Amino acid sequence: MNPEETDNGISRRSFLRTSAVLSAGVAAVAAGLAPLRKLGQFSSVDEFLQKYYKELTPAEMKGVLTRIEDEVQRQYGIRPHVRDYKPMNGVEFVYALNLTRCVGCRKCVHACVAENNQSRNPEIQYIRVLKMPNDGTFDVDKSEHDYAPKSVPVPGSFFMPVQCHQCRNPPCVKVCPVKATWQEPDGITVVDYNWCIGCRYCEAACPYFARRFNFTSPSIPASQLNLNMSYLGNRPRYKGVMEKCHFCIQRTRAGRYPACVEVCPTGSRKFGNVLDPNSEVSYILKNKRVLVLKAELGTLPRFFYYFDV
Amino acid sequence: MTPQRKSSLVLAILTAGFAVLAFSFARVPARPGAIVRQPIIAQDALAIVPGTVRISAAQLVASGGDASGLSCYSCHHQDSPPEIKMGPDNRIVLPKEHLDLIISMRNCTECHPANDPVKIDYDADGNVLVTKGHEGLFAMAHGRNSRNNNCYNCHDRDQLDQLHTPDGEKLKFSQATLLCASCHGPTYRDWNAGAHGRTGGYWNRDSGPIRREECTSCHDPHAPAFTGLIPMPGPHLLHPLPRPPAPPASENHEP
């Protein structure tokens, strides 16, 4: 019997060689997979296993909100208040915009960016103000997005801000393959940023150019973060998810006006509960000349344009 | 080949394979490097845009210090802005010397005492002749073609800080909205219903109060038309938008 061989028939040399090769292999595997640790700062087991929004129990929702607060605190160094505002009974939100009064100052655009924690760079804006020629055609193909005159309003033009129309027959909801976007009982079409897979079908389906996609991680200065956040609303978005105007869900479901309404210096923007006959939107729908954009598509928007005089 | 040698060979090949994997991961990043992000919009872009909302200091205090639409640079120089003090709730604390300031609205009785009424001369068309030194003090442009330029249409002849409607009803400055309503009935009706004018606060009256503005908060009664605003920066377009083709200059295709 060879003295170098043990009882199992493995020599000391072969054992050492095998173990050296094995440990080198393990080290190489670990080194090879190391970059995976950096993938997705936010992805956690809890997030991966999170249930569908409508199936979450209140206790589970509380855990989800705490997790999101943790995530935001880790990324921005400030702890926000993330809440899940529920729709109110007997409330259906409607928006009305006065085309006679709007001067196109774009204050609504930037108030919306600040309120809803939209990415500053790359720039994401929910509201697009169109400068339309006042030639009676009402043709959006002739509109200008990037007007920059010294002063607005401009003679011969009128301005038409376009944002999510919160349709009663929303094409974006129909095309979503994972039901990550849906219409709430109070009329707001919302997006669950944890459920969205980023296929962008809804962006293609929307006839109003209302949906925005996060092609990269949004960047917001921590000092400009709005800490009053809601799950379906203005919490920071992830890379690769869709977002859109949600009528400032964190404000309107708490009874307040959206940020764009509050900031409008000409009072062109009106908002309220259409089921309340005394609300200003009910008055406008009853008494003003009202139109909807692209009415022929049958999307039945909750966003109305109207005229004075 | 012995089984030992065979297993060693397999292990060596595997090790080499993972080493190549590790090397390639280290060399080729799994994701593109960090993009250097330049700010597209100046962060103080909101601060430099003058607004049209003209409010008195008293209204400013009543609004809780919401100075978002105020034209501060009509007096303050833009390059040396005044130091702004913030209260505990992050709202601007208004200095004492501003408490009686009327912004963008001139109060005649600031200079002309009530017991020494102003004598106003008119030209042949009934327009007020603005005396020297008063040019630019008030831009009188009320009504189409400035046809409502007679001071005493609204102001009391003997007491300029008293207002009166065409029916002769006496009103105070604080009731200016009712004076406007005496001519602008449909607009007043819309304003009462909430359809005209800036709104803020709460749409749900059970949750809190709605914030409304009076006529003179936004309109200068001497020149009620809006003078214009500097638009805020537009969207940052990665590619220029397609423009409709320019119509042919010379030919006329009218049927």
Coordinates of C-alpha atoms in Angstrom, one line a residue:
Chain A
M1 CA 0.0 0.0 0.0
N2 CA 1.3 3.4 -0.9
P3 CA 2.0 5.4 2.2
E4 CA 0.7 8.6 0.6
E5 CA -2.7 7.1 0.0
T6 CA -5.4 7.3 2.7
D7 CA -8.0 4.7 3.4
N8 CA -10.4 6.3 0.8
G9 CA -7.8 6.0 -1.9
I10 CA -7.1 9.8 -2.2
S11 CA -3.6 10.9 -2.0
R12 CA -2.6 13.9 0.0
R13 CA -1.3 15.6 -3.2
S14 CA -4.5 15.1 -5.1
F15 CA -6.5 16.3 -2.1
L16 CA -4.5 19.5 -1.9
R17 CA -4.6 20.0 -5.6
T18 CA -8.4 19.4 -5.7
S19 CA -9.1 21.7 -2.8
A20 CA -6.9 24.5 -4.2
V21 CA -8.6 24.3 -7.6
L22 CA -12.0 24.2 -5.9
S23 CA -11.4 27.3 -3.7
A24 CA -10.0 29.1 -6.8
G25 CA -13.1 28.2 -8.6
V26 CA -15.4 29.4 -5.8
A27 CA -13.5 32.7 -5.7
A28 CA -13.8 33.1 -9.4
V29 CA -17.6 32.5 -9.3
A30 CA -18.0 35.0 -6.5
A31 CA -15.9 37.6 -8.4
G32 CA -17.8 36.9 -11.6
L33 CA -21.2 37.4 -10.0
A34 CA -20.1 40.4 -7.9
P35 CA -21.6 43.1 -10.3
L36 CA -25.0 41.5 -9.7
R37 CA -25.0 43.0 -6.2
K38 CA -25.0 46.5 -7.7
L39 CA -28.1 45.8 -9.8
G40 CA -31.1 47.7 -8.7
Q41 CA -30.5 49.7 -5.5
F42 CA -34.1 49.3 -4.7
S43 CA -34.8 45.7 -5.5
S44 CA -35.5 43.8 -2.4
V45 CA -37.1 40.5 -1.6
D46 CA -40.1 42.3 -0.1
E47 CA -40.5 44.4 -3.2
F48 CA -40.2 41.3 -5.4
L49 CA -42.8 39.4 -3.4
Q50 CA -45.2 42.4 -3.0
K51 CA -48.8 41.5 -3.9
Y52 CA -51.1 43.3 -6.4
Y53 CA -52.2 46.7 -5.1
K54 CA -55.9 45.8 -4.9
E55 CA -55.1 42.6 -3.0
L56 CA -53.1 44.2 -0.3
T57 CA -54.6 44.1 3.2
P58 CA -54.3 47.3 5.3
A59 CA -51.5 45.7 7.4
E60 CA -49.6 44.7 4.3
M61 CA -50.1 48.1 2.8
K62 CA -48.6 49.7 5.9
G63 CA -45.5 47.5 5.5
V64 CA -45.2 48.5 1.9
L65 CA -45.5 52.2 2.7
T66 CA -42.8 51.8 5.4
R67 CA -40.6 50.0 3.0
I68 CA -40.9 52.8 0.4
E69 CA -40.2 55.4 3.1
D70 CA -37.0 53.4 3.9
E71 CA -36.1 53.3 0.2
V72 CA -36.5 57.1 -0.2
Q73 CA -34.6 57.8 3.0
R74 CA -31.8 55.6 1.8
Q75 CA -31.6 57.4 -1.5
Y76 CA -32.2 61.0 -0.5
G77 CA -31.4 61.1 3.2
I78 CA -34.8 62.5 4.2
R79 CA -37.7 60.5 5.5
P80 CA -40.9 61.3 3.7
H81 CA -44.5 60.6 4.6
V82 CA -45.8 58.1 2.1
R83 CA -49.6 57.5 2.4
D84 CA -52.1 55.6 0.5
Y85 CA -55.0 58.0 -0.1
K86 CA -58.3 56.3 -0.8
P87 CA -61.0 57.7 -3.1
M88 CA -63.8 59.5 -1.3
N89 CA -67.5 58.4 -1.6
G90 CA -69.7 60.6 -3.9
V91 CA -66.7 62.3 -5.5
E92 CA -65.9 62.3 -9.2
F93 CA -63.1 64.8 -10.2
V94 CA -63.5 66.9 -13.3
Y95 CA -61.1 69.5 -14.6
A96 CA -62.0 72.6 -16.7
L97 CA -59.6 74.9 -18.4
N98 CA -60.5 78.3 -19.8
L99 CA -58.9 78.7 -23.2
T100 CA -59.9 82.4 -23.2
R101 CA -57.9 83.2 -20.1
C102 CA -54.8 80.9 -20.4
V103 CA -51.8 83.0 -21.4
G104 CA -49.3 80.2 -21.7
C105 CA -47.0 81.2 -18.9
R106 CA -46.1 77.6 -18.1
K107 CA -46.3 78.2 -14.4
C108 CA -48.5 75.1 -14.1
V109 CA -45.9 72.9 -15.7
H110 CA -43.2 73.8 -13.2
A111 CA -45.5 73.8 -10.2
C112 CA -46.5 70.3 -11.3
V113 CA -42.8 69.2 -11.5
A114 CA -42.1 70.5 -8.0
E115 CA -45.3 69.1 -6.4
N116 CA -45.1 65.6 -8.0
N117 CA -41.3 64.9 -7.7
Q118 CA -40.8 64.6 -11.4
S119 CA -37.4 64.0 -12.7
R120 CA -35.5 67.2 -13.3
N121 CA -32.9 65.5 -15.5
P122 CA -33.9 63.8 -17.7
E123 CA -36.8 66.2 -17.7
I124 CA -40.2 64.8 -17.2
Q125 CA -43.2 67.1 -17.4
Y126 CA -46.9 66.0 -17.2
I127 CA -48.3 69.2 -18.7
R128 CA -47.4 70.3 -22.3
V129 CA -48.6 73.8 -23.2
L130 CA -49.4 74.1 -26.9
K131 CA -49.2 77.4 -28.7
M132 CA -52.0 77.2 -31.2
P133 CA -52.6 79.5 -34.2
N134 CA -55.8 81.4 -33.7
D135 CA -57.0 80.7 -37.3
G136 CA -60.1 78.8 -36.4
T137 CA -58.8 75.4 -37.4
F138 CA -58.1 74.1 -33.9
D139 CA -55.4 71.8 -35.4
V140 CA -52.9 70.5 -32.9
D141 CA -50.6 69.6 -35.8
K142 CA -50.0 73.3 -36.2
S143 CA -49.1 73.8 -32.5
E144 CA -45.8 74.7 -31.0
H145 CA -44.4 73.1 -27.8
D146 CA -41.2 75.1 -27.4
Y147 CA -42.4 78.6 -27.9
A148 CA -40.2 81.2 -26.1
P149 CA -41.4 84.7 -26.8
K150 CA -40.4 87.6 -24.6
S151 CA -43.9 87.9 -23.2
V152 CA -47.1 86.0 -23.4
P153 CA -49.9 86.1 -24.5
V154 CA -49.0 86.4 -28.2
P155 CA -51.4 88.1 -30.6
G156 CA -52.7 85.7 -33.2
S157 CA -52.2 82.6 -30.9
F158 CA -53.9 81.0 -28.0
F159 CA -52.5 78.5 -25.6
M160 CA -53.8 75.1 -24.8
P161 CA -52.2 73.1 -22.0
V162 CA -52.6 69.3 -22.4
Q163 CA -52.2 66.8 -19.6
C164 CA -53.8 63.5 -18.7
H165 CA -57.5 63.8 -19.5
Q166 CA -58.5 61.0 -17.0
C167 CA -60.8 59.5 -19.6
R168 CA -63.9 57.5 -18.6
N169 CA -63.0 55.1 -21.4
P170 CA -59.3 55.1 -21.1
P171 CA -57.4 53.4 -23.9
C172 CA -54.2 53.2 -21.8
V173 CA -55.9 51.0 -19.2
K174 CA -57.2 48.6 -21.9
V175 CA -53.8 47.9 -23.3
C176 CA -51.9 47.3 -20.1
P177 CA -50.9 43.7 -20.1
V178 CA -50.3 43.5 -16.3
K179 CA -53.1 45.7 -15.0
A180 CA -50.5 48.1 -13.5
T181 CA -52.8 51.1 -14.5
W182 CA -56.5 51.4 -13.7
Q183 CA -59.3 53.8 -13.2
E184 CA -60.2 54.6 -9.6
P185 CA -63.8 55.2 -8.5
D186 CA -63.2 59.0 -8.3
G187 CA -62.1 59.0 -11.9
I188 CA -58.3 59.2 -11.5
T189 CA -56.4 56.8 -13.7
V190 CA -53.4 55.7 -11.6
V191 CA -50.2 53.8 -12.1
D192 CA -48.6 51.3 -9.6
Y193 CA -44.9 52.0 -10.1
N194 CA -44.1 48.7 -8.4
W195 CA -46.3 46.7 -10.8
C196 CA -45.5 48.4 -14.1
I197 CA -43.2 46.4 -16.4
G198 CA -42.3 49.3 -18.6
C199 CA -43.7 48.0 -21.9
R200 CA -44.9 51.5 -22.9
Y201 CA -48.1 50.2 -24.6
C202 CA -50.1 52.8 -22.7
E203 CA -47.9 55.5 -23.9
A204 CA -48.6 54.4 -27.5
A205 CA -52.3 54.0 -26.8
C206 CA -52.8 57.5 -25.2
P207 CA -54.1 60.0 -27.8
Y208 CA -53.3 63.0 -25.6
F209 CA -49.5 62.4 -25.2
A210 CA -50.1 62.3 -21.4
R211 CA -47.8 59.5 -20.3
R212 CA -44.1 59.8 -19.6
F213 CA -41.6 57.0 -19.4
N214 CA -38.5 56.9 -17.1
F215 CA -35.8 55.8 -19.5
T216 CA -33.3 56.2 -16.7
S217 CA -33.4 56.7 -13.0
P218 CA -35.0 60.0 -12.2
S219 CA -32.8 62.7 -10.6
I220 CA -34.4 65.1 -8.1
P221 CA -32.3 67.3 -5.8
A222 CA -33.0 66.1 -2.2
S223 CA -33.7 69.7 -1.2
Q224 CA -36.5 70.0 -3.7
L225 CA -38.2 66.7 -2.8
N226 CA -41.9 67.1 -1.8
L227 CA -42.2 64.9 1.3
N228 CA -46.0 64.6 1.2
M229 CA -46.1 61.5 -0.9
S230 CA -48.7 59.0 -1.9
Y231 CA -48.3 55.5 -3.1
L232 CA -50.2 55.9 -6.4
G233 CA -49.0 59.5 -6.8
N234 CA -45.8 61.4 -6.4
R235 CA -43.5 59.0 -4.6
P236 CA -40.1 58.8 -6.5
R237 CA -40.4 56.6 -9.5
Y238 CA -38.1 53.9 -10.6
K239 CA -36.1 53.4 -13.8
G240 CA -38.3 51.8 -16.5
V241 CA -41.8 52.6 -15.2
M242 CA -44.5 54.8 -16.7
E243 CA -45.9 57.8 -14.9
K244 CA -48.6 60.4 -15.6
C245 CA -50.7 63.2 -14.2
H246 CA -52.9 61.9 -11.3
F247 CA -54.7 65.2 -10.5
C248 CA -52.2 65.5 -7.5
I249 CA -53.8 62.6 -5.8
Q250 CA -52.0 63.5 -2.5
R251 CA -53.7 66.9 -2.5
T252 CA -57.1 66.3 -4.1
R253 CA -58.0 63.3 -2.0
A254 CA -57.2 65.4 1.0
G255 CA -59.7 68.0 -0.2
R256 CA -57.2 70.4 -1.7
Y257 CA -56.8 71.8 -5.2
P258 CA -54.1 70.4 -7.5
A259 CA -50.9 72.4 -7.7
C260 CA -51.6 73.6 -11.2
V261 CA -54.9 75.1 -10.1
E262 CA -53.3 76.9 -7.2
V263 CA -50.5 78.4 -9.2
C264 CA -52.4 79.5 -12.3
P265 CA -52.1 83.4 -12.2
T266 CA -55.0 83.9 -14.6
G267 CA -57.4 81.5 -12.9
S268 CA -57.8 79.5 -16.1
R269 CA -57.7 76.2 -14.3
K270 CA -60.8 75.0 -12.5
F271 CA -61.2 71.7 -10.6
G272 CA -63.8 70.1 -8.5
N273 CA -66.3 67.5 -7.8
V274 CA -68.8 67.1 -10.7
L275 CA -71.2 65.2 -8.5
D276 CA -71.6 68.3 -6.3
P277 CA -74.1 70.6 -8.1
N278 CA -72.6 73.7 -6.4
S279 CA -69.0 73.1 -7.4
E280 CA -67.4 75.5 -9.9
V281 CA -66.9 72.7 -12.5
S282 CA -70.6 71.9 -12.4
Y283 CA -71.3 75.6 -13.0
I284 CA -68.9 75.6 -16.0
L285 CA -70.4 72.5 -17.5
K286 CA -73.9 73.9 -17.2
N287 CA -73.2 77.5 -18.3
K288 CA -70.2 77.6 -20.5
R289 CA -69.3 76.5 -24.0
V290 CA -67.3 73.4 -23.3
L291 CA -65.4 71.1 -25.6
V292 CA -63.2 68.1 -25.2
L293 CA -60.1 67.3 -27.2
K294 CA -60.4 64.6 -29.9
A295 CA -64.0 63.9 -29.0
E296 CA -64.3 61.6 -32.1
L297 CA -62.1 59.0 -30.4
G298 CA -64.8 58.2 -27.7
T299 CA -62.4 58.4 -24.8
L300 CA -64.9 60.6 -22.8
P301 CA -62.3 62.8 -21.0
R302 CA -62.9 64.3 -17.6
F303 CA -60.8 67.2 -18.8
F304 CA -62.9 70.0 -20.4
Y305 CA -61.8 73.1 -22.3
Y306 CA -64.2 76.0 -22.2
F307 CA -64.5 79.6 -23.4
D308 CA -65.7 82.8 -21.8
V309 CA -68.0 85.3 -23.5
Chain B
M1 CA -6.6 8.8 -18.4
T2 CA -7.2 8.1 -14.8
P3 CA -10.4 9.4 -13.2
Q4 CA -8.3 11.6 -10.9
R5 CA -6.6 13.3 -13.8
K6 CA -10.0 13.6 -15.5
S7 CA -11.7 15.4 -12.6
S8 CA -8.7 17.7 -12.2
L9 CA -8.9 18.6 -15.9
V10 CA -12.6 19.4 -15.6
L11 CA -12.0 21.5 -12.5
A12 CA -9.2 23.4 -14.2
I13 CA -11.4 24.1 -17.2
L14 CA -14.2 25.3 -15.0
T15 CA -11.9 27.5 -13.0
A16 CA -10.5 29.0 -16.2
G17 CA -14.0 29.6 -17.4
F18 CA -15.1 31.5 -14.3
A19 CA -11.9 33.4 -14.3
V20 CA -12.6 34.6 -17.8
L21 CA -16.2 35.5 -16.7
A22 CA -14.8 37.5 -13.8
F23 CA -12.3 39.2 -16.0
S24 CA -15.0 40.1 -18.6
F25 CA -17.4 41.4 -15.8
A26 CA -14.6 43.5 -14.5
R27 CA -13.7 44.9 -17.9
V28 CA -17.1 45.3 -19.5
P29 CA -19.4 47.1 -17.1
A30 CA -22.9 45.6 -16.7
R31 CA -24.5 49.0 -17.1
P32 CA -23.3 52.2 -18.7
G33 CA -21.2 54.5 -16.6
A34 CA -22.8 57.4 -14.7
I35 CA -24.1 60.1 -16.9
V36 CA -22.9 63.6 -16.0
R37 CA -26.1 65.5 -15.6
Q38 CA -26.1 69.2 -16.3
P39 CA -29.1 71.1 -14.8
I40 CA -31.4 72.0 -17.7
I41 CA -33.3 74.6 -15.9
A42 CA -31.8 77.1 -13.5
Q43 CA -33.0 76.1 -10.0
D44 CA -34.1 79.6 -9.3
A45 CA -36.1 79.8 -12.5
L46 CA -39.3 80.2 -10.5
A47 CA -37.9 83.1 -8.5
I48 CA -37.1 85.4 -11.4
V49 CA -40.4 85.3 -13.2
P50 CA -42.5 88.3 -12.3
G51 CA -46.1 87.6 -11.8
T52 CA -49.2 89.6 -12.5
V53 CA -50.9 89.1 -9.2
R54 CA -51.0 92.5 -7.5
I55 CA -51.9 92.3 -3.9
S56 CA -51.7 94.7 -1.1
A57 CA -49.5 94.0 1.9
A58 CA -52.6 93.4 4.0
Q59 CA -53.8 90.8 1.5
L60 CA -50.4 89.3 1.5
V61 CA -50.4 88.9 5.2
A62 CA -53.9 87.5 5.1
S63 CA -52.9 84.9 2.6
G64 CA -50.3 83.6 5.0
G65 CA -47.4 85.0 3.1
D66 CA -48.0 83.4 -0.3
A67 CA -45.9 85.7 -2.4
S68 CA -45.7 83.3 -5.4
G69 CA -47.2 85.7 -7.9
L70 CA -45.7 89.0 -6.7
S71 CA -43.6 91.3 -8.7
C72 CA -41.0 92.2 -6.2
Y73 CA -38.6 93.5 -8.8
S74 CA -40.6 96.5 -9.5
C75 CA -38.8 98.0 -6.5
H76 CA -36.0 95.6 -5.6
H77 CA -33.1 95.2 -7.9
Q78 CA -32.8 91.8 -9.3
D79 CA -29.0 91.5 -8.9
S80 CA -29.1 92.4 -5.2
P81 CA -32.2 90.7 -3.8
P82 CA -33.3 91.6 -0.3
E83 CA -32.7 89.2 2.4
I84 CA -35.8 87.1 2.9
K85 CA -36.6 85.9 6.4
M86 CA -38.5 82.7 6.7
G87 CA -40.9 81.9 9.5
P88 CA -41.1 78.5 11.3
D89 CA -43.6 77.2 8.7
N90 CA -41.3 78.1 5.8
R91 CA -43.2 81.1 4.8
I92 CA -41.8 84.5 4.1
V93 CA -42.0 87.0 7.0
L94 CA -43.0 90.3 5.6
P95 CA -41.0 93.3 6.9
K96 CA -42.8 95.9 8.9
E97 CA -42.2 98.7 6.3
H98 CA -44.1 96.7 3.8
L99 CA -47.3 96.4 5.9
D100 CA -48.9 99.5 4.3
L101 CA -47.4 99.1 0.9
I102 CA -49.8 98.9 -2.0
I103 CA -48.0 97.0 -4.8
S104 CA -48.7 98.1 -8.4
M105 CA -51.6 100.2 -7.2
R106 CA -51.4 103.9 -6.4
N107 CA -53.3 105.3 -3.6
C108 CA -54.1 108.9 -4.3
T109 CA -54.5 109.8 -0.7
E110 CA -50.9 108.8 0.0
C111 CA -50.0 112.2 -1.4
H112 CA -53.2 114.2 -1.7
P113 CA -54.9 114.7 1.7
A114 CA -58.6 114.2 1.8
N115 CA -59.3 117.8 2.9
D116 CA -57.4 119.1 -0.2
P117 CA -59.1 117.4 -3.1
V118 CA -57.4 117.2 -6.5
K119 CA -58.6 119.4 -9.3
I120 CA -58.7 117.4 -12.6
D121 CA -58.7 119.0 -16.1
Y122 CA -60.2 117.3 -19.1
D123 CA -59.5 117.6 -22.8
A124 CA -62.2 118.1 -25.4
D125 CA -63.0 114.3 -25.5
G126 CA -63.5 114.1 -21.8
N127 CA -60.2 112.4 -21.1
V128 CA -58.2 113.3 -18.1
L129 CA -55.2 115.6 -18.7
V130 CA -52.4 114.0 -16.7
T131 CA -50.4 116.7 -15.0
K132 CA -46.6 116.8 -15.2
G133 CA -44.9 114.5 -12.8
H134 CA -47.8 112.1 -12.9
E135 CA -46.9 110.4 -16.2
G136 CA -46.3 106.8 -15.7
L137 CA -47.6 107.0 -12.2
F138 CA -50.9 105.5 -13.2
A139 CA -51.4 104.0 -16.6
M140 CA -55.0 104.9 -17.2
A141 CA -56.2 102.2 -19.6
H142 CA -59.6 101.1 -18.5
G143 CA -62.1 100.0 -21.1
R144 CA -61.8 99.4 -24.8
N145 CA -60.0 102.4 -26.3
S146 CA -59.5 103.6 -22.8
R147 CA -63.0 105.0 -22.7
N148 CA -63.4 104.7 -18.9
N149 CA -60.6 107.2 -18.1
N150 CA -62.6 109.6 -16.0
C151 CA -61.5 109.3 -12.4
Y152 CA -64.9 110.2 -11.1
N153 CA -66.7 107.3 -12.8
C154 CA -65.5 105.3 -9.8
H155 CA -63.9 107.7 -7.3
D156 CA -65.9 110.1 -5.3
R157 CA -65.4 113.7 -6.4
D158 CA -64.8 115.1 -3.0
Q159 CA -63.1 112.1 -1.4
L160 CA -60.8 110.1 -3.7
D161 CA -60.6 107.2 -1.3
Q162 CA -64.3 106.8 -1.5
L163 CA -65.8 104.8 -4.4
H164 CA -69.2 105.0 -5.9
T165 CA -71.1 103.0 -8.4
P166 CA -72.9 104.5 -11.5
D167 CA -76.1 104.3 -9.4
G168 CA -74.6 106.5 -6.7
E169 CA -74.0 103.8 -4.1
K170 CA -71.1 104.7 -1.9
L171 CA -68.4 102.0 -1.4
K172 CA -65.2 101.7 0.5
F173 CA -61.9 100.6 -1.1
S174 CA -62.3 97.3 0.6
Q175 CA -65.6 96.8 -1.3
A176 CA -64.0 97.4 -4.7
T177 CA -65.3 94.1 -6.0
L178 CA -68.9 95.3 -5.7
L179 CA -67.9 98.4 -7.7
C180 CA -66.4 96.3 -10.5
A181 CA -69.6 94.2 -10.4
S182 CA -71.7 97.3 -11.1
C183 CA -70.4 97.2 -14.7
H184 CA -69.0 93.7 -15.2
G185 CA -72.1 91.7 -14.3
P186 CA -71.4 88.5 -16.1
T187 CA -67.9 88.3 -14.9
Y188 CA -69.1 88.9 -11.3
R189 CA -71.6 86.1 -11.7
D190 CA -68.8 83.8 -12.9
W191 CA -66.6 84.9 -10.1
N192 CA -69.3 84.2 -7.5
A193 CA -69.7 80.7 -8.9
G194 CA -65.9 80.2 -8.8
A195 CA -65.5 80.1 -12.6
H196 CA -63.5 83.4 -12.8
G197 CA -60.4 84.2 -10.9
R198 CA -57.6 82.4 -9.1
T199 CA -58.6 79.8 -6.6
G200 CA -56.6 78.0 -4.0
G201 CA -57.0 76.1 -0.8
Y202 CA -59.6 73.4 -0.6
W203 CA -62.1 72.2 -3.2
N204 CA -63.8 70.2 -0.4
R205 CA -65.4 72.8 1.9
D206 CA -65.6 70.1 4.7
S207 CA -61.8 69.8 4.7
G208 CA -61.0 73.5 4.7
P209 CA -61.7 76.9 3.2
I210 CA -61.3 77.9 -0.4
R211 CA -59.0 80.8 -1.1
R212 CA -60.4 83.4 -3.5
E213 CA -58.9 86.6 -4.8
E214 CA -60.7 89.9 -5.1
C215 CA -60.9 91.7 -8.5
T216 CA -58.1 94.1 -7.6
S217 CA -55.8 91.3 -6.5
C218 CA -55.1 90.4 -10.1
H219 CA -56.3 93.4 -12.1
D220 CA -55.0 96.9 -11.7
P221 CA -58.3 98.9 -11.6
H222 CA -56.7 101.7 -13.6
A223 CA -55.4 99.3 -16.3
P224 CA -57.2 96.1 -15.8
A225 CA -55.9 94.2 -18.9
F226 CA -53.1 91.9 -18.2
T227 CA -49.8 93.3 -19.3
G228 CA -48.1 90.0 -20.1
L229 CA -45.9 87.5 -18.5
I230 CA -42.4 86.1 -19.2
P231 CA -43.1 82.4 -20.0
M232 CA -41.3 79.9 -18.0
P233 CA -38.8 77.7 -19.7
G234 CA -40.3 75.2 -22.2
P235 CA -39.6 71.5 -22.5
H236 CA -36.1 70.4 -23.2
L237 CA -36.5 68.7 -26.5
L238 CA -33.8 66.2 -27.5
H239 CA -34.7 66.6 -31.2
P240 CA -36.4 69.6 -32.9
L241 CA -40.0 69.1 -33.5
P242 CA -41.2 68.7 -37.0
R243 CA -42.7 72.0 -38.2
P244 CA -45.5 72.2 -40.7
P245 CA -44.2 73.2 -44.1
A246 CA -44.3 76.9 -44.8
P247 CA -47.1 77.9 -47.1
P248 CA -46.0 78.9 -50.6
A249 CA -45.2 82.6 -50.6
S250 CA -46.3 83.9 -54.0
E251 CA -48.9 81.5 -55.3
N252 CA -52.5 81.8 -54.2
H253 CA -54.4 78.5 -54.0
E254 CA -57.6 79.9 -52.8
P255 CA -60.5 78.1 -54.6

